[in-house]
Coordinates of C-alpha atoms in Angstrom, one line a residue:
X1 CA 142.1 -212.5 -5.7
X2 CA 139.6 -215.1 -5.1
X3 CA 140.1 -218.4 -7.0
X4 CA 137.9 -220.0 -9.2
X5 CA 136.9 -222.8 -7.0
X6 CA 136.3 -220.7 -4.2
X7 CA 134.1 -218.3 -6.6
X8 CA 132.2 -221.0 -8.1
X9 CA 131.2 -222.6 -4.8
X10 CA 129.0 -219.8 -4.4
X11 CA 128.5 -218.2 -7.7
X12 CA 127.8 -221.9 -10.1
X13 CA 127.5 -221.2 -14.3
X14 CA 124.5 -221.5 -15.1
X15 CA 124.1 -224.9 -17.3
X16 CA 127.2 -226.4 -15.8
X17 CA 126.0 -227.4 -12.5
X18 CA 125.9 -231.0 -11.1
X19 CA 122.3 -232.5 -12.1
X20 CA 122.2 -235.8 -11.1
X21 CA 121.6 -237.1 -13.9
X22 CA 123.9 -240.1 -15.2
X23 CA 123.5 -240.0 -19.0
X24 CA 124.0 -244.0 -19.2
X25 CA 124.9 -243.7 -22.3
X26 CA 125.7 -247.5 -22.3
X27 CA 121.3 -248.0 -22.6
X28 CA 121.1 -245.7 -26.0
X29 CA 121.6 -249.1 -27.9
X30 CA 119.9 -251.4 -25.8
X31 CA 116.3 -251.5 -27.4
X32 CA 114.7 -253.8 -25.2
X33 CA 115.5 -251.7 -22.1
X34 CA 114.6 -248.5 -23.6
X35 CA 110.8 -250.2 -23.8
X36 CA 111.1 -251.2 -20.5
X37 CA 112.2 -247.7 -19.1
X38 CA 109.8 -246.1 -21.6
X39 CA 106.8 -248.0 -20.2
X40 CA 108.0 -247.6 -16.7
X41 CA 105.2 -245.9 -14.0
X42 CA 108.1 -243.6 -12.7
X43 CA 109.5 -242.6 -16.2
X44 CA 109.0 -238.6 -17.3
X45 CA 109.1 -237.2 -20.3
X46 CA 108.5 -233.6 -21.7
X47 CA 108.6 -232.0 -24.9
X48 CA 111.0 -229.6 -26.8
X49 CA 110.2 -227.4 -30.1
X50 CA 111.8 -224.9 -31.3
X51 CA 114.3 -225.0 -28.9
X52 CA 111.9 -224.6 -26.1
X53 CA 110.0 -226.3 -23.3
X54 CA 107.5 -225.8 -20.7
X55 CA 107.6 -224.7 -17.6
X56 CA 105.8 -223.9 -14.4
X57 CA 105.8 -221.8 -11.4
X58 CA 105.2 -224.3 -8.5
X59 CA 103.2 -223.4 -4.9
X60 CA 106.5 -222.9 -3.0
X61 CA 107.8 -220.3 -5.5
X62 CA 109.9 -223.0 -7.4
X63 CA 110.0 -223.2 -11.4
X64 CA 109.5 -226.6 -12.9
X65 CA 110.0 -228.3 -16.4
X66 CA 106.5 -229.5 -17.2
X67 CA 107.3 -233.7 -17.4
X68 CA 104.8 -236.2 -17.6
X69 CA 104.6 -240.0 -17.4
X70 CA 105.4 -241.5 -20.7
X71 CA 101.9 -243.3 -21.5
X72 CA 100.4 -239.1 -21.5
X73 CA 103.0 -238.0 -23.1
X74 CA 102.7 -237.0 -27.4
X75 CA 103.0 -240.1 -29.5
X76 CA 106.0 -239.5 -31.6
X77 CA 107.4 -241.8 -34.2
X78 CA 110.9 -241.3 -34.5
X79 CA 111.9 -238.4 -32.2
X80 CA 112.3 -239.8 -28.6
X81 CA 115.6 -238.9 -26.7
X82 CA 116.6 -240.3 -23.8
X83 CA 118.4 -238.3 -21.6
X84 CA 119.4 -240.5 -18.3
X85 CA 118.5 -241.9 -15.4
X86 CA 119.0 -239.9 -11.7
X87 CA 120.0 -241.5 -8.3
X88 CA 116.7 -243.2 -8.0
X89 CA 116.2 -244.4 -11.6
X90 CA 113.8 -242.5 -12.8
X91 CA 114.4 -242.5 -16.7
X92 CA 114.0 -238.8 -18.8
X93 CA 113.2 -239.0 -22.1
X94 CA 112.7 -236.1 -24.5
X95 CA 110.0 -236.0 -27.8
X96 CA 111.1 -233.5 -30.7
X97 CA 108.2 -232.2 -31.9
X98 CA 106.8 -229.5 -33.9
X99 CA 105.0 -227.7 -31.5
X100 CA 104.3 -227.8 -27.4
X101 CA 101.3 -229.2 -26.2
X102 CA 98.5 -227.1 -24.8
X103 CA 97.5 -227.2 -21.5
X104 CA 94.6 -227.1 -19.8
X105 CA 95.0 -225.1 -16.6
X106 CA 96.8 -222.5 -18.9
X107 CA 99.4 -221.9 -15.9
X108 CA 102.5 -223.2 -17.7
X109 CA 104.5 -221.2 -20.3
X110 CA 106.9 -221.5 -22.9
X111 CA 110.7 -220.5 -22.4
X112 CA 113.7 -221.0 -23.9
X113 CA 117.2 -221.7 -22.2
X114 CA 118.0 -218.0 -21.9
X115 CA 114.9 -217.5 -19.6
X116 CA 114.5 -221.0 -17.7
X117 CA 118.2 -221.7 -17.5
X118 CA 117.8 -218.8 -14.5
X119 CA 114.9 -220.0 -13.2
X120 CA 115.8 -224.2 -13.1
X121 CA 116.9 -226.3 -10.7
X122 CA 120.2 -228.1 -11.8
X123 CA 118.4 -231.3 -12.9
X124 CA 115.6 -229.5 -14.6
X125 CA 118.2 -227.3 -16.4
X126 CA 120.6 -230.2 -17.4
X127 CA 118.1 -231.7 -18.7
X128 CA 116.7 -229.3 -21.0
X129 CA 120.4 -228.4 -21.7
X130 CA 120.7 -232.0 -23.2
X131 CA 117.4 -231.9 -25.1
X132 CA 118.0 -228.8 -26.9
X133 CA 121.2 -229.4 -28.0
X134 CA 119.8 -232.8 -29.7
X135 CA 117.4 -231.2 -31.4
X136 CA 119.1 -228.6 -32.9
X137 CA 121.3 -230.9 -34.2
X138 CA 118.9 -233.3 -34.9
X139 CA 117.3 -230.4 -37.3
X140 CA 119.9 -229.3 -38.9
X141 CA 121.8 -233.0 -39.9
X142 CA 118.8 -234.6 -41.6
X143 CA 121.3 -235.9 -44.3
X144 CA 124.7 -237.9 -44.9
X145 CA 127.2 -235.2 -45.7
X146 CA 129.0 -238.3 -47.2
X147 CA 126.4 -239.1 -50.1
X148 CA 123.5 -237.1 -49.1
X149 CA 121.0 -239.7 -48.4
X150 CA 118.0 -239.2 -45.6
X151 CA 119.5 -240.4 -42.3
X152 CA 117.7 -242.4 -39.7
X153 CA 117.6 -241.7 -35.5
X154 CA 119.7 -244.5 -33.4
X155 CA 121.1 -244.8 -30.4
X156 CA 118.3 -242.5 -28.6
X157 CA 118.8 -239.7 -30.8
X158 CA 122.4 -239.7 -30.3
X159 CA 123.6 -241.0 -33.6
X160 CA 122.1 -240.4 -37.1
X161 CA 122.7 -243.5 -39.4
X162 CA 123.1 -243.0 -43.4
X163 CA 121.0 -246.3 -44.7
X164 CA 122.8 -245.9 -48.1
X165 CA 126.8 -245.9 -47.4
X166 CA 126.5 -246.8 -43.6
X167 CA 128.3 -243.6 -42.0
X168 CA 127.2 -242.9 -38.3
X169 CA 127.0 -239.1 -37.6
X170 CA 127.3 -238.0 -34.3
X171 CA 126.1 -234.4 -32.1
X172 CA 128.7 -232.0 -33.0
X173 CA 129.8 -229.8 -31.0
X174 CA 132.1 -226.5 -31.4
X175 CA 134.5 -225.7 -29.0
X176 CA 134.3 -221.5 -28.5
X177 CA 136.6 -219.2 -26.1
X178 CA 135.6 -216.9 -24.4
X179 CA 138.0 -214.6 -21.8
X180 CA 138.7 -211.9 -19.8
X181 CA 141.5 -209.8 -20.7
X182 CA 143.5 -207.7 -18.5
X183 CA 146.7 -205.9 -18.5
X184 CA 149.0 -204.7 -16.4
X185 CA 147.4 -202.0 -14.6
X186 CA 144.9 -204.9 -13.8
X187 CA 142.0 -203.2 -16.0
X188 CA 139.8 -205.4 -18.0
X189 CA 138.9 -205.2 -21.6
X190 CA 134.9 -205.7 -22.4
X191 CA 133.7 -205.0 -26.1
X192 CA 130.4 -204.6 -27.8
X193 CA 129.1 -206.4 -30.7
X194 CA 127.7 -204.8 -33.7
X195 CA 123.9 -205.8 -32.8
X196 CA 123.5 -205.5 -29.0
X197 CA 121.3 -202.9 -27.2
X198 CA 123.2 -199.4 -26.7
X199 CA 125.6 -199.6 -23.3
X200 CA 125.8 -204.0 -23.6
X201 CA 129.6 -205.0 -22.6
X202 CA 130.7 -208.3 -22.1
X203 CA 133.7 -210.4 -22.5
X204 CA 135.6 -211.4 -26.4
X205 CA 134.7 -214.5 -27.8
X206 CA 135.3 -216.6 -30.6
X207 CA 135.6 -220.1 -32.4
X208 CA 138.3 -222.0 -32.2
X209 CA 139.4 -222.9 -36.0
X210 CA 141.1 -226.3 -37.4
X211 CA 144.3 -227.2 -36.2
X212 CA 144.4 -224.4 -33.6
X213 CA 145.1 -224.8 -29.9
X214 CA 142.5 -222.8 -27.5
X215 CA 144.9 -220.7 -26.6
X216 CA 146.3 -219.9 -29.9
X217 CA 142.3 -218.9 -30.4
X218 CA 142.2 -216.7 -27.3
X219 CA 145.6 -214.8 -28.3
X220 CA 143.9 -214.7 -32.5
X221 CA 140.7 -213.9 -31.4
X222 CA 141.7 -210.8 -29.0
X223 CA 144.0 -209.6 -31.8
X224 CA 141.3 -209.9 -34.3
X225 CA 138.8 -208.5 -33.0
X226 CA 140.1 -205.6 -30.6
X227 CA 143.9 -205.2 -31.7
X228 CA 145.2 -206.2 -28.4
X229 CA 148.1 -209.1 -28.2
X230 CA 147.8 -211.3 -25.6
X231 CA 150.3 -213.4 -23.3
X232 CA 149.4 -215.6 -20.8
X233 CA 146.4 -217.5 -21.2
X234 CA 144.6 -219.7 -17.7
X235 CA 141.5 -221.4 -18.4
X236 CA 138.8 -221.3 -16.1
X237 CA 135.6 -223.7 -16.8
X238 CA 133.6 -224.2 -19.3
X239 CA 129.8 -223.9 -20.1
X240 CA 127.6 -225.6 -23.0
X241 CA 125.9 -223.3 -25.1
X242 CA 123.2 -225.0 -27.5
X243 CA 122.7 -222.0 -29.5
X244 CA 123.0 -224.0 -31.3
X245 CA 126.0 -226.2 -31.0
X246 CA 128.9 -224.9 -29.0
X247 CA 130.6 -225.4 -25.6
X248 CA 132.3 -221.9 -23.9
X249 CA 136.0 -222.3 -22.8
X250 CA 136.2 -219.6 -20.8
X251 CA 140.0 -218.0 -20.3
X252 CA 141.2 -215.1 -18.0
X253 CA 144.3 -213.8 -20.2
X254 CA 147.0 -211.1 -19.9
X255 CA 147.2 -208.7 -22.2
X256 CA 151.4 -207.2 -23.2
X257 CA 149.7 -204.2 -25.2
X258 CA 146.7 -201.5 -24.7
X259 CA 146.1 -200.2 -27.9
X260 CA 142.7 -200.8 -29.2
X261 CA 141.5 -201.2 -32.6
X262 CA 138.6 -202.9 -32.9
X263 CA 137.7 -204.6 -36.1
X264 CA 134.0 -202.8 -36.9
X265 CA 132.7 -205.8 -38.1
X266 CA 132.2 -208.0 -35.0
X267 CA 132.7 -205.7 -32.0
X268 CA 131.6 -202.2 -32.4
X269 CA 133.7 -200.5 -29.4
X270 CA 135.5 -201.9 -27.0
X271 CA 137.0 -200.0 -23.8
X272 CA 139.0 -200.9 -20.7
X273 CA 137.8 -200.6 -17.6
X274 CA 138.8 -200.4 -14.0
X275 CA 136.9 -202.0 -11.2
X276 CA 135.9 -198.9 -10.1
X277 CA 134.7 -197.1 -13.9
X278 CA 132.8 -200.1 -14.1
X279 CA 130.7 -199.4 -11.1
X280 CA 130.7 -196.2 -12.1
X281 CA 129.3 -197.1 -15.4
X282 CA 127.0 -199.4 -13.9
X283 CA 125.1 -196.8 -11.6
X284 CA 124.5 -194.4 -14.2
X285 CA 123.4 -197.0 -17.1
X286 CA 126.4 -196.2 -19.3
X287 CA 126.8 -199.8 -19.4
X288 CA 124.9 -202.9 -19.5
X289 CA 126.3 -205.9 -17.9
X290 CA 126.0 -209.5 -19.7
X291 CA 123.2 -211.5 -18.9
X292 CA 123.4 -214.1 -15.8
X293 CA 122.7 -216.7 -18.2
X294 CA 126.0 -216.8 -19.6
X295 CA 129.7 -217.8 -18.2
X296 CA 131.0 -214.4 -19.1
X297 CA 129.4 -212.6 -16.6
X298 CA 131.1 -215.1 -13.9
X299 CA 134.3 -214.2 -15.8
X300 CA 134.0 -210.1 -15.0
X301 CA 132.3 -211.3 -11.4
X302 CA 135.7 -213.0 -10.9
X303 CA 137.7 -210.1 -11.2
X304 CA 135.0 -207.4 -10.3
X305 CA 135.2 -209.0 -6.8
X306 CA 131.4 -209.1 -6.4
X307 CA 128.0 -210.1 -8.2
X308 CA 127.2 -207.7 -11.4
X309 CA 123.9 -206.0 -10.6

């Protein structure tokens, strides 16, 4: 079988890839140089609501996030993120606001990370990654779950700061696994949740829970939700996933039974299927593959053997 290294070369997760961008965190504190870099000619910025951004189609056929230089960009208070600098030092911020600008040549659209996480180039999709993530959070941690007092932004929208018993809250994030099980006659196990479209299969997936190792998750999680016990456990790589506030382990694990019972609650069926059933499946429509977005389709792809139509 083809490793993982050798797989991703060619097939990258979506959101995971290498953007260039160094975060320097070490410049979130440093006020005076957050001025400077805000006020810089080169500097871009762009704006996210709602969890999305715009974007444009470019001449050449490429997809852009819509950045500007920081002195056209919305005036915002509070609500400006900085993101990190690339190889040449141009600085990314990100405003929170809530709603995206209009524009006037009307060619640029809105999109979320499920639609321009496809369509990005790694920089352009790190970068959104980053800002999205911050402003859920942002949105949803307003207060000190210590006294309940109004926080304030620091640190570039990295930190929330309680002005009334000093705590410093921080992005959270919460670790998920996801895997691919298989079993001894090397068939995999692909399950459908309650609310997807008719025929959608993907991968199990879960959150891990306190005091529990990620594999103790994978082997709970499989039991849980489709009755199967599980064995060995190999992680793979990872993905963020700002939906709002997790980041995807993803496993390939070994199943020691085949008995299915799924739990009706989460997944709604849940099959095995070998190589050649799924392409089966797949020609007639039977069943839906996951979206390229996420790292569970690179997870089948890596034991299907090719790319999932």
């Amino acid at each position: 079988m083809t490793t993982w290294t050798e797989y991703a070369a060619e097939r990258p997760i979506t959101l995971s890839g290498a953007s260039g961008i160094d975060r320097a965190a070490h410049h979130r504190l440093d006020e005076a140089w957050l001025s400077a870099a805000w006020s810089h000619p080169s500097t871009r910025v762009f704006v996210v609501s709602g969890g999305q951004a715009l974007i444009d189609d470019t001449p050449d056929g490429r997809t852009e996030l819509v950045m500007t230089p920081a002195f056209e960009a919305p005036v915002t208070e509070t609500h400006r993120y900085f993101l990190g600098q690339d190889e040449d030092g141009v600085a990314y911020f990100a405003l929170q606001k809530d709603a995206l600008p209009g524009r006037m040549d009307q060619s640029a659209r809105p999109a979320g990370l499920r639609e321009a996480g496809l369509l990005l180039s790694p920089r352009d999709a790190g970068l959104l990654v980053h800002a999205v993530a911050l402003e859920n959070w942002q949105r949803l941690h307003r207060f000190c779950s210590r006294c309940g007092e109004r926080t304030v932004i620091a640190a570039a929208g990295h930190i929330r700061r309680c002005p009334a018993c000093g705590a410093e809250h921080y992005p959270r994030t919460d670790p998920a696994v996801i895997m691919l099980v298989t079993d001894d006659r090397d068939r995999a196990l692909l399950g459908r949740q309650m609310h997807w479209p008719e025929g959608r299969f993907s991968t199990l997936a879960g959150f891990v829970e306190p005091g529990e190792s990620i594999e103790q998750a994978v082997r709970r999680e499989v039991a849980e939700e489709a009755g199967v016990t599980v064995g060995d456990v190999e992680y793979v790589a990872s993905q963020p996933w700002p939906f709002p506030s997790s980041l995807m382990l993803g496993f390939m694990a070994r199943a020691t039974s085949a008995d299915i019972q799924v739990d009706g609650e989460e997944i709604h069926e849940a099959r095995w299927f070998s190589r050649d059933e799924l392409r089966a499946a797949f020609k007639t429509g039977e069943v839906l593959p996951p979206t390229g977005i996420s790292i569970a389709a690179r997870l089948i792809e890596l034991w299907y053997g090719e790319p999932l139509p």
